[in-house]
XYZ file of C-alpha atoms in Angstrom:
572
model
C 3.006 28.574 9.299
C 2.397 25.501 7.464
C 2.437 25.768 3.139
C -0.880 25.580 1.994
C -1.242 22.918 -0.654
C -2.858 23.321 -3.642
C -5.510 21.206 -4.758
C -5.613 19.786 -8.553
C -8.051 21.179 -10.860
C -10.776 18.905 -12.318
C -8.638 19.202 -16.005
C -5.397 17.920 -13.906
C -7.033 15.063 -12.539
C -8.660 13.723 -15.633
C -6.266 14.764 -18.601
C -4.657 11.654 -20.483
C -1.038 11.716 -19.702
C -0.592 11.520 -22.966
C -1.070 15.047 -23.392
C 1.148 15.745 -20.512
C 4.324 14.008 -22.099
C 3.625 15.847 -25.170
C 3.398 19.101 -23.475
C 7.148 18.284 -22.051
C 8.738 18.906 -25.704
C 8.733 15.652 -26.959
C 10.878 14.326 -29.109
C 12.260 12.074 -32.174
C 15.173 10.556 -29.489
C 11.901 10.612 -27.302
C 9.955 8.573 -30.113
C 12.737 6.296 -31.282
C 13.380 4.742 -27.230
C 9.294 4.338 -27.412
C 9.336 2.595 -30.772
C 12.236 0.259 -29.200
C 10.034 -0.100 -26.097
C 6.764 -0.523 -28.121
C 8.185 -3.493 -30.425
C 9.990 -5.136 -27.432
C 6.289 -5.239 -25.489
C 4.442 -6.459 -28.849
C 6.797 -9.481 -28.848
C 5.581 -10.248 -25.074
C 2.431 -10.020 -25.971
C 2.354 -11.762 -28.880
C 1.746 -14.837 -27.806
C 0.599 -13.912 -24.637
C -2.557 -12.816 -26.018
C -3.229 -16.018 -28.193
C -2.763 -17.743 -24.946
C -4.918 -15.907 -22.986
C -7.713 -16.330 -25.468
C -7.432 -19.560 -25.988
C -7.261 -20.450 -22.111
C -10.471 -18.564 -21.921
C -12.674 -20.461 -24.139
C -11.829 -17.953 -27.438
C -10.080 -17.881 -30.399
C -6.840 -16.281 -30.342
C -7.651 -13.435 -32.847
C -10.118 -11.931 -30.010
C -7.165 -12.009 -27.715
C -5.154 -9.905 -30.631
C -7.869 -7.571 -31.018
C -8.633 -6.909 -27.347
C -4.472 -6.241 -27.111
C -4.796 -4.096 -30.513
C -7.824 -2.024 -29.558
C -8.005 -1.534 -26.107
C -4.366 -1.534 -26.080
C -4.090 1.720 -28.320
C -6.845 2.957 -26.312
C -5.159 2.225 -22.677
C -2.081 4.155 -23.529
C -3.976 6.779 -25.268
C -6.109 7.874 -23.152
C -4.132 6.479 -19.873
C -3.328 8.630 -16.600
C -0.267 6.083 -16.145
C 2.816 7.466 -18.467
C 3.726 3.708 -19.017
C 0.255 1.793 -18.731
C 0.537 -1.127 -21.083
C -3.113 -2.606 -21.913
C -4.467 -5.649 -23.038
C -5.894 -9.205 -22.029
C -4.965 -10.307 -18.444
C -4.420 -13.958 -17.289
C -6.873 -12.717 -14.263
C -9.709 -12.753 -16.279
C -9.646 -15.969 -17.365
C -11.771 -17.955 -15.399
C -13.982 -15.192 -15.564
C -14.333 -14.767 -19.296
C -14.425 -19.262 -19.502
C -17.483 -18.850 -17.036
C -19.349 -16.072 -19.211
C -19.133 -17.572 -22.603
C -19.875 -20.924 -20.673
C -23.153 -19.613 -19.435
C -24.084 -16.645 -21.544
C -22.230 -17.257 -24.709
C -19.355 -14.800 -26.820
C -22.544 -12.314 -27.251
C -23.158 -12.424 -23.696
C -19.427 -12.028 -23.202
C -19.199 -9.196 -25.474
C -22.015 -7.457 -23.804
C -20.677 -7.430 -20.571
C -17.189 -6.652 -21.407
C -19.040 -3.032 -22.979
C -21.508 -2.602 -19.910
C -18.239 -3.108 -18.079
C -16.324 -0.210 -19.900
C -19.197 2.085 -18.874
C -18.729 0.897 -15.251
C -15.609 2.224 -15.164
C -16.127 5.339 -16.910
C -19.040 6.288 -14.085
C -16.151 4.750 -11.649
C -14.004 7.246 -13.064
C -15.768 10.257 -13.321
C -16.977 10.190 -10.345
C -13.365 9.518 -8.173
C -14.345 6.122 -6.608
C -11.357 5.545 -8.209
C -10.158 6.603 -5.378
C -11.158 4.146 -3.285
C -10.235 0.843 -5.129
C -6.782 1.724 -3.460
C -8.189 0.775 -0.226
C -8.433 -3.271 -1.222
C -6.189 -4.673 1.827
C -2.809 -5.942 0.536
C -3.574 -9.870 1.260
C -6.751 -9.715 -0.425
C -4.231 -8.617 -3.644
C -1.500 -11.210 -2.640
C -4.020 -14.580 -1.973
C -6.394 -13.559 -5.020
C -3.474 -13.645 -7.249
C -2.121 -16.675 -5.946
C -5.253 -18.672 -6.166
C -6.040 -17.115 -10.520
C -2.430 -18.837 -10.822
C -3.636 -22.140 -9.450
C -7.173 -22.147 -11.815
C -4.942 -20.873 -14.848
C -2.274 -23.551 -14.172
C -5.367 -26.057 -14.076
C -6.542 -24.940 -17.149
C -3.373 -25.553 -19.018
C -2.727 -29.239 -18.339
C -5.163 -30.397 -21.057
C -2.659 -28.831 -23.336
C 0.539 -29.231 -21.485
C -0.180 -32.878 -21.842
C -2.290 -33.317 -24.756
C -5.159 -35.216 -23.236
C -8.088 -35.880 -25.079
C -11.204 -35.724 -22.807
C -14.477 -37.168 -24.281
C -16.862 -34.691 -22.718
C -16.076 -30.521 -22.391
C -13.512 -29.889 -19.429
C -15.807 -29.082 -16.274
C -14.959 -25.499 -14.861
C -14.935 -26.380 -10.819
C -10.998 -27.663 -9.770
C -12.034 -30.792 -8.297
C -14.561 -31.894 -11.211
C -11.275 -30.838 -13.548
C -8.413 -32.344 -11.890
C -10.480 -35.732 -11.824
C -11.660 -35.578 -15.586
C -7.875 -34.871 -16.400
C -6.709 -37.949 -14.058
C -9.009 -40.653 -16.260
C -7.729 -39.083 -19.591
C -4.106 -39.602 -18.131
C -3.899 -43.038 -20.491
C -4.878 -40.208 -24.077
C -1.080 -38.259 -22.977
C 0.025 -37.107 -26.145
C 4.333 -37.490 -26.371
C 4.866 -35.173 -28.752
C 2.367 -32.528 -27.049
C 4.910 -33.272 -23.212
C 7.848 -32.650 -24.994
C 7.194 -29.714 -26.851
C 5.359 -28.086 -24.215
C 9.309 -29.003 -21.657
C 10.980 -27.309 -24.551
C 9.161 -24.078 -24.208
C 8.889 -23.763 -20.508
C 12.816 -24.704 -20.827
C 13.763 -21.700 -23.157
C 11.485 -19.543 -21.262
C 14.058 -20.360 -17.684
C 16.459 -20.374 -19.306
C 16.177 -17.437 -21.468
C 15.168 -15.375 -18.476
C 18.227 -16.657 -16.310
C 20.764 -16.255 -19.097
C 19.787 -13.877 -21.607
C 17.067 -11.553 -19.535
C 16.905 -8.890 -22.590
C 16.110 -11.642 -24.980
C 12.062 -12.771 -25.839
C 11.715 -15.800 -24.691
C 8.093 -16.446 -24.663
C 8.901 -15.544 -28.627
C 11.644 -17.397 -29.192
C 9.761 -20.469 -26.809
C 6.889 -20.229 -29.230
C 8.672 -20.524 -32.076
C 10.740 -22.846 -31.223
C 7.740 -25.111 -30.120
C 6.365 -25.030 -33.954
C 9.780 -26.001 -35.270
C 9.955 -29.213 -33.325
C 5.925 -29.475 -34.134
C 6.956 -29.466 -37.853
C 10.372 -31.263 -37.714
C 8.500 -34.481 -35.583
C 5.659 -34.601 -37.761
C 3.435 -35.308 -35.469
C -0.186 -35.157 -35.205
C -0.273 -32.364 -32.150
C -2.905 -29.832 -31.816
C -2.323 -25.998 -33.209
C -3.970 -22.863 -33.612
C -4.281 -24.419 -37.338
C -6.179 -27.405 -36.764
C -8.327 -26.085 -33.787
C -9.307 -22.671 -35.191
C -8.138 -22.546 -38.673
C -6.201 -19.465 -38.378
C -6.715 -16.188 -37.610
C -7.601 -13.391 -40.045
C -5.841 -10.618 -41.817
C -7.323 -7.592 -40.131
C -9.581 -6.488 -37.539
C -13.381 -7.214 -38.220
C -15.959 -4.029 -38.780
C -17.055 -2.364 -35.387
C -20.694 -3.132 -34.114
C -22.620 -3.110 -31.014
C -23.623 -6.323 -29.701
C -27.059 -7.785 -29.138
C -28.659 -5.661 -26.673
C -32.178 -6.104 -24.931
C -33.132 -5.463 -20.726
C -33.309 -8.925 -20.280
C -30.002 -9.797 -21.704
C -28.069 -6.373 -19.663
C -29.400 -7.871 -16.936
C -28.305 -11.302 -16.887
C -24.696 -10.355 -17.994
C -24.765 -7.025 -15.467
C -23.183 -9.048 -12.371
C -20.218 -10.137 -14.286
C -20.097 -7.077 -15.891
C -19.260 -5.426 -12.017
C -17.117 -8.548 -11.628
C -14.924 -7.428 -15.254
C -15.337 -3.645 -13.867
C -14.010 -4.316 -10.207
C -11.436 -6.541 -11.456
C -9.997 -4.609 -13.899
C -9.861 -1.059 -11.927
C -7.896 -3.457 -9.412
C -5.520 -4.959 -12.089
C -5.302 -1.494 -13.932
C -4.452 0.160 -10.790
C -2.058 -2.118 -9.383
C 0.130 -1.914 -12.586
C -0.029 2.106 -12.495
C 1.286 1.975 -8.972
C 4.277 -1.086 -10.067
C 5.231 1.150 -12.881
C 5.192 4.519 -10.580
C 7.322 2.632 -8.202
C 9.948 1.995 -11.199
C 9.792 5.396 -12.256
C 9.158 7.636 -9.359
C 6.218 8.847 -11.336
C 2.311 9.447 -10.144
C -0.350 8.112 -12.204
C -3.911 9.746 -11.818
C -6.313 6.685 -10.877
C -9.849 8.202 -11.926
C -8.351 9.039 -15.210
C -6.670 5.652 -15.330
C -10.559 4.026 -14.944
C -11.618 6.729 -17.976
C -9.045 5.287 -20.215
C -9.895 1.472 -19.143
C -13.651 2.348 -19.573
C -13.446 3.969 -23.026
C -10.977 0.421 -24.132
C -13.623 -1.951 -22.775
C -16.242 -0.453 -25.105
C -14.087 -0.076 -28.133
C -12.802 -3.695 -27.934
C -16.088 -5.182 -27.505
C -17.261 -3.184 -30.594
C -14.241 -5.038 -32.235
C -15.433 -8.095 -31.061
C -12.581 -8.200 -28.285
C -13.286 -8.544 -24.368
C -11.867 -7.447 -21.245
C -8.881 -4.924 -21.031
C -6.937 -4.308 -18.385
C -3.594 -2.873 -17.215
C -1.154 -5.631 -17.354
C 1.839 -5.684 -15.030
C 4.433 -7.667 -16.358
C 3.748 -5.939 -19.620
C 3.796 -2.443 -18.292
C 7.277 -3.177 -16.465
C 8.553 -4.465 -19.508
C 7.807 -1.709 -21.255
C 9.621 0.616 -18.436
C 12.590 -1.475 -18.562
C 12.857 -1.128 -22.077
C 13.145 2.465 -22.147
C 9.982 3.926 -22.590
C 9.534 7.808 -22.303
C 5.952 7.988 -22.001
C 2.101 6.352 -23.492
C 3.158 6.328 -27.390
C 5.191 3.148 -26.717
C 2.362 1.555 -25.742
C 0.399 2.963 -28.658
C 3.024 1.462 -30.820
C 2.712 -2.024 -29.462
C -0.737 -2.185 -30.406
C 0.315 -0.666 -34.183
C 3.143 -3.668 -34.036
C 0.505 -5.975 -33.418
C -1.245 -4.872 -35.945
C 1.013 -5.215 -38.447
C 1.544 -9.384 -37.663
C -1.743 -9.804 -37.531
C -2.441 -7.804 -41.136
C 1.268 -9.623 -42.657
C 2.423 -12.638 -40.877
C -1.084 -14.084 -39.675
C -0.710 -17.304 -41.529
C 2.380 -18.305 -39.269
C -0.061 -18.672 -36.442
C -1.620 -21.451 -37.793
C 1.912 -23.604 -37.316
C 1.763 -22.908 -33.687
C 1.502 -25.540 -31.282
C -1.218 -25.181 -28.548
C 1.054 -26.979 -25.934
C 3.528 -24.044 -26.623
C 1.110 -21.360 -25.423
C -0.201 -23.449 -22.725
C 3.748 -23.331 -22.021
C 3.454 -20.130 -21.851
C 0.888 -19.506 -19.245
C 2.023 -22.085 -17.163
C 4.943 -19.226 -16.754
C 3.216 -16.562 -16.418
C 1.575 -18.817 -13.473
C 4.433 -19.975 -11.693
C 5.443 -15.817 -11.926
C 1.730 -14.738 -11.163
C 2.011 -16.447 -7.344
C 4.114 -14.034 -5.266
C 6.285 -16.225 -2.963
C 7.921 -13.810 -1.476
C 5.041 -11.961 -0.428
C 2.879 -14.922 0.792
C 5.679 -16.106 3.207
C 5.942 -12.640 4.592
C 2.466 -12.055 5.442
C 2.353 -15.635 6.610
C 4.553 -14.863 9.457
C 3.443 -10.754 10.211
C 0.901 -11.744 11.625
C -2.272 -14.425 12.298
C -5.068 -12.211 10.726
C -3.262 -10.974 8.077
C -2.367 -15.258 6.835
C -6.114 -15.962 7.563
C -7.032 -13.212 4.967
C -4.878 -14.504 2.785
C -6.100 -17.929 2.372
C -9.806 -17.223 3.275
C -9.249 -15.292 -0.346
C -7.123 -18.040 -1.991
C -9.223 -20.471 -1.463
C -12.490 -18.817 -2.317
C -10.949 -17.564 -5.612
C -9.708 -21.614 -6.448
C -13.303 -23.467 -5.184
C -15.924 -21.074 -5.170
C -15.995 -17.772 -7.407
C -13.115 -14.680 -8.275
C -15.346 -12.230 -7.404
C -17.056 -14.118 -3.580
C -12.839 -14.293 -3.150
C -12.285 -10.304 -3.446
C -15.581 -9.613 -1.279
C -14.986 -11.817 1.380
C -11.320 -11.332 1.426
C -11.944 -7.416 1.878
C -14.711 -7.458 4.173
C -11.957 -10.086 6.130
C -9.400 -7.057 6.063
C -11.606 -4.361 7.297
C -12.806 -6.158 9.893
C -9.131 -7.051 10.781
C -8.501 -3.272 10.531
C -11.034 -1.909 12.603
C -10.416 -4.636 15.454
C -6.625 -3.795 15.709
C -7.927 -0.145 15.209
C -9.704 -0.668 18.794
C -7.152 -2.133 20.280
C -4.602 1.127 19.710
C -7.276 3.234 21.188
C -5.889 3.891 25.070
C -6.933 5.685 27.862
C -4.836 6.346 30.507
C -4.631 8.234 33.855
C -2.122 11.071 32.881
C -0.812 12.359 36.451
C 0.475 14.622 37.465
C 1.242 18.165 35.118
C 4.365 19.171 34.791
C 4.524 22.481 36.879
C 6.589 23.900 33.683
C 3.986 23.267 31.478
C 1.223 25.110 33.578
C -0.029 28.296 32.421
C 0.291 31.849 34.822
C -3.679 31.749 34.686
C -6.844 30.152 34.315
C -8.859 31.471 31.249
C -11.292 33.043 34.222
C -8.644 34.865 35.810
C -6.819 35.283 39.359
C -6.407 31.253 39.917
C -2.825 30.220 39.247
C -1.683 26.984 38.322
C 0.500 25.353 40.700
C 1.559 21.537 42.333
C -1.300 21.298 44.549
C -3.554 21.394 41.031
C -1.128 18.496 39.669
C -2.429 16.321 43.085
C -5.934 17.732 43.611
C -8.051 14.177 44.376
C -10.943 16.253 43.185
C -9.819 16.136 39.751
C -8.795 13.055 37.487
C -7.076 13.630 34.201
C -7.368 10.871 31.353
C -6.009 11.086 27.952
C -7.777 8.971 25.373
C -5.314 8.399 22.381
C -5.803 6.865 18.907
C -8.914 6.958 16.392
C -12.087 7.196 18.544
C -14.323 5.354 16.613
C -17.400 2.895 17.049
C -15.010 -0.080 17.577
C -13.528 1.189 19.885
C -16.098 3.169 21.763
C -17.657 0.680 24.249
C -14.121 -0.157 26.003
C -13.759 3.355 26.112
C -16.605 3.874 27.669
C -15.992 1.096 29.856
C -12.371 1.913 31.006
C -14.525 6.110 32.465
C -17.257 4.096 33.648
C -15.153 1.776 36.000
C -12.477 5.391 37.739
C -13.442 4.047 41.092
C -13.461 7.194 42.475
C -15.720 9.423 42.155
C -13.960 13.365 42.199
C -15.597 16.328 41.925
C -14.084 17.719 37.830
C -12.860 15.195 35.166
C -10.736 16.302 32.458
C -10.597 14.347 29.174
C -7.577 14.813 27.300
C -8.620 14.422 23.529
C -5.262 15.973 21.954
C -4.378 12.416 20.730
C -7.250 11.617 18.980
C -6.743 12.083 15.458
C -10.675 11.064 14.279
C -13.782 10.652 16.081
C -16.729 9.550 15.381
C -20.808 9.902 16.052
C -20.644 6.724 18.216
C -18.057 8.089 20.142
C -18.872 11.132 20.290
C -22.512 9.900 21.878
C -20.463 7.906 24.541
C -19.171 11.259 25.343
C -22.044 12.398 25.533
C -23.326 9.660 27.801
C -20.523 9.695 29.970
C -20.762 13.830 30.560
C -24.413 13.043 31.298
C -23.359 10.710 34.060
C -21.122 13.160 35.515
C -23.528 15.955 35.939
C -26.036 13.629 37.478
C -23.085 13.559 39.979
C -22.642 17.375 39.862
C -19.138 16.479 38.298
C -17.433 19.334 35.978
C -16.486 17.828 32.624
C -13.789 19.683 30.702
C -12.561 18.609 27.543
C -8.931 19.596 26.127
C -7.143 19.257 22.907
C -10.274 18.204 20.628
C -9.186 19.508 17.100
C -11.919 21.873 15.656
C -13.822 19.249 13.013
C -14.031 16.981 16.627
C -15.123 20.085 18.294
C -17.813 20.356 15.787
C -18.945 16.828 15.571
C -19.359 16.653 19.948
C -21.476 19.859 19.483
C -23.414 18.170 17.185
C -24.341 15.962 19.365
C -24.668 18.161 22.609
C -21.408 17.946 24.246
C -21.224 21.775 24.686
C -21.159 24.635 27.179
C -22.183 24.708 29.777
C -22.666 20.971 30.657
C -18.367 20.957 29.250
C -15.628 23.386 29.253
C -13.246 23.174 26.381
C -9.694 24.336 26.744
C -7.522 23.682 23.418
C -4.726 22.393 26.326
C -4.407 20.315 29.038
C -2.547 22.756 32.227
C -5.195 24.812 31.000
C -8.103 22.278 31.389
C -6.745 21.287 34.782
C -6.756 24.821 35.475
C -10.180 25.316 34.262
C -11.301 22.543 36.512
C -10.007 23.757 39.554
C -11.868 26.980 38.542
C -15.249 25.399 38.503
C -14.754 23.591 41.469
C -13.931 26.905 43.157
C -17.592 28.701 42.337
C -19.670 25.022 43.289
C -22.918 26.014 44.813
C -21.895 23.440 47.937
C -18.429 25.117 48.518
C -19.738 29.117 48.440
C -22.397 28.158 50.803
């Protein structure tokens, strides 16, 4: 008799796992291998932040606030043990467009409308369901954000000046960037080869070592020893500031919420992906389970706090989140502590960011680029299989010429329909022959009629077996393959013991087809349907006494042979 499994309570799903690892006797040995982890992710994301802000069209003490804030938040209220949160390279383009169009207000606004996306997401389990996005979709839609952040970064990589504001579309960039090829900036080439050097190099040689850090700040030393006019957080932004600013709510009014509400479900849907896909990575490294819907709860409440800050859109990061498992973390207080390490630069070491060299964080993310595109992966689904490539770059390039969020739609709708087509194809039905006199029971349900070889090569009675999921795909070849038995016996019997799901178009092609069969005075008896298919064919009027069920199939054949016995024709 098979265990019976017990389903989680409403408090299991949705508590913080935060409470869990403090339930499990925590620690000080506990809290000092989280305080290693904690400091050893702040240094990651250290500049990373700054670099994502500034890539995005912000200054880089909005990046440190969204990593402070919603990163404290993330790991707080997280159901991943080792969720590290902050600003994601993904969202760049995204957050460009928005304060493009609707300004840092605008962007503000929908990274909090986003936040309560997510906590509806998660309260009501669709988090669920964001699990379902088809594995290319992931793969191409990565791929192509490396591309548009790569892009983005050769203004800075190169230190072109541009007379007019870089355009947003790849084509319009890539040929603004080619006439202001004659404006490269020396100084700005070599320091940005000297980061992206240390950076290989450090990660070949010295793995344990930070070397976006150490690329950084190497980048400012040769910026100050060349004396050289290049561009840094200094003389672009003047700094950041000590501390965070005073919480507020943004500008709010309908007709604002509603211009900023589509790329508020664009920040939503990406983010529950991104958040999501980290939780899984860092289960995978731990042989842990994260709860999703509590996951989207935790990203939620961060979105809303860091827009109150004046931050924007949180997410789970990846490489963050592995970094912090392979430093040693025991549970979410290292990521709490990252954001308190952050913190603490920002409130004693800010005016060191002002020596920074922007061609050292565009360094930087022209890394994390290169790393973002998943070679591996790409050639692999490249050569499993035609559809699976054609979803691939169908997303890729939608993401790079057209829009991030057109990319994810398409690119899904691409996979399902993919899905369901090779769903169809699996779907079989096949004569099954004769029965195995072994097999036959020692009497029909009825009584006195026994099972034996002449019922196995009765003409009167054909046997199919349908096998795989019976759905509206693949109904109409179904249909098709009964329609065309060429002759016409007196019983059928449908083997449905290898159907694992059916559905209401299939089960009205049953329906149709048993129709058929009594026009013809044909018994219909159905074997092996599993009780919710039972229900659904019933639903639908395939029932006694137009069929006969039998749960198996000697016993349908037998129960054919029994109604072919008591025909009206064959008494008289």
């Amino acid at each position: 008799m098979a265990a019976h499994v017990r389903e989680p309570s409403f408090l299991e799903l949705y508590t913080p796992k935060l409470v869990t690892v403090l339930r499990e006797r925590y620690g000080l040995a506990d809290f000092k291998a989280d305080a290693v982890a904690g400091l050893t992710v702040a240094i990651v994301a250290l500049p990373l932040s700054m670099a994502i802000a500034i890539a995005s069209g912000l200054s880089p003490d909005r990046g440190l606030t969204t990593a402070i804030v919603g990163g404290l938040l993330v790991s707080a209220l997280s159901g991943s043990r080792f969720q590290i949160g902050g600003p994601a390279g993904a969202f760049i383009v995204l957050v460009a467009a928005t304060v493009q169009q609707h300004g840092v207000d605008g962007l503000i606004l929908a990274t909090m409308l986003s936040g309560v996306i997510l906590l509806v997401a998660g309260a009501t389990g669709l988090g669920t369901f964001i699990k379902y996005i088809p594995y290319p979709v992931t793969v191409g839609f990565t791929a192509g954000i490396a591309v548009i952040i790569l892009a983005s970064q050769i203004r800075e990589l190169l230190g072109l000046t541009l007379p007019a504001p870089e355009p947003g579309p790849l084509i319009a960039k890539l040929g603004a960037l080619a006439d202001a090829l004659p404006t490269v900036s020396g100084p700005a080439v070599l320091i940005a080869g000297l980061s992206v050097g240390i950076i290989v190099a450090v990660r070949r040689y010295r793995p344990h070592w930070p070397g976006l850090l150490i690329a950084v700040a190497a980048g400012s030393l040769l910026a100050w020893a060349l004396g050289s006019p290049v561009e840094t957080i200094g003389t672009r932004f003047g700094g950041i500031p000590h501390s965070l600013p005073a919480p507020q709510l943004p500008e709010m009014s309908p007709q604002k919420i509603l211009a900023v509400l589509p790329t508020a479900f664009a920040f939503a849907l990406l983010g529950g992906i991104e958040s999501l896909l980290s939780a899984v990575v860092a289960d995978s490294m731990t042989g842990r389970r994260h709860r999703s819907n509590s996951e989207l709860v935790g990203q939620g409440v961060a979105n809303v706090a860091s827009a109150m800050f004046g931050g924007f859109c949180v997410t789970g990061t990846i490489a963050r989140t592995a970094t912090n498992v392979r430093a040693g973390a025991r549970g979410p207080i290292s990521g709490m502590l990252h954001a308190v390490f952050l913190f603490l630069f920002m409130a004693l070491a800010a005016p060191l960011a002002s020596y920074v060299p922007l061609a050292a964080l565009a360094a930087v993310l022209a890394v994390v680029a290169w790393n973002m595109v998943e070679k591996n992966e790409i050639v692999t689904l490249l050569r499993a299989s035609r559809g699976d490539a054609a979803v691939l770059f169908a997303t890729f390039l939608l993401v790079v010429f057209r829009d991030l969020t057109e990319g994810i739609l398409i690119g899904f709708a691409m996979g399902a329909l993919l899905f369901l087509h090779r769903m169809a194809k699996a779907v079989e039905v096949v004569n099954v022959g004769a029965i195995a006199e072994d097999d036959a029971p020692d009497a029909t349900e009825n009584g006195g009629s026994r099972y034996d070889a002449a019922m196995a090569s009765d003409p009167d009675v054909v046997v199919y077996r349908i096998s795989g999921a019976f759905f509206f795909g693949a109904a109409a070849s179904v249909a098709a393959a009964l329609d065309r038995i060429g002759e016409h016996p007196k019983a059928y019997v449908i083997d449905l013991s290898g159907v694992p799901l059916l559905d209401s178009t299939a089960a009205v092609s049953i329906e149709g087809f048993v129709r058929k069969a009594r026009r013809r005075e044909a018994a219909v008896v159905l074997s092996g349907a599993q009780p919710a298919i039972r229900r659904l064919l019933f639903a639908h009027g395939v029932r006694p006494p137009q069929v006969t069920f039998r749960s198996k199939l000697p016993e349908a054949v037998a129960a054919a042979h029994a109604a072919l016995a008591v025909r009206p024709d064959e008494a008289a």
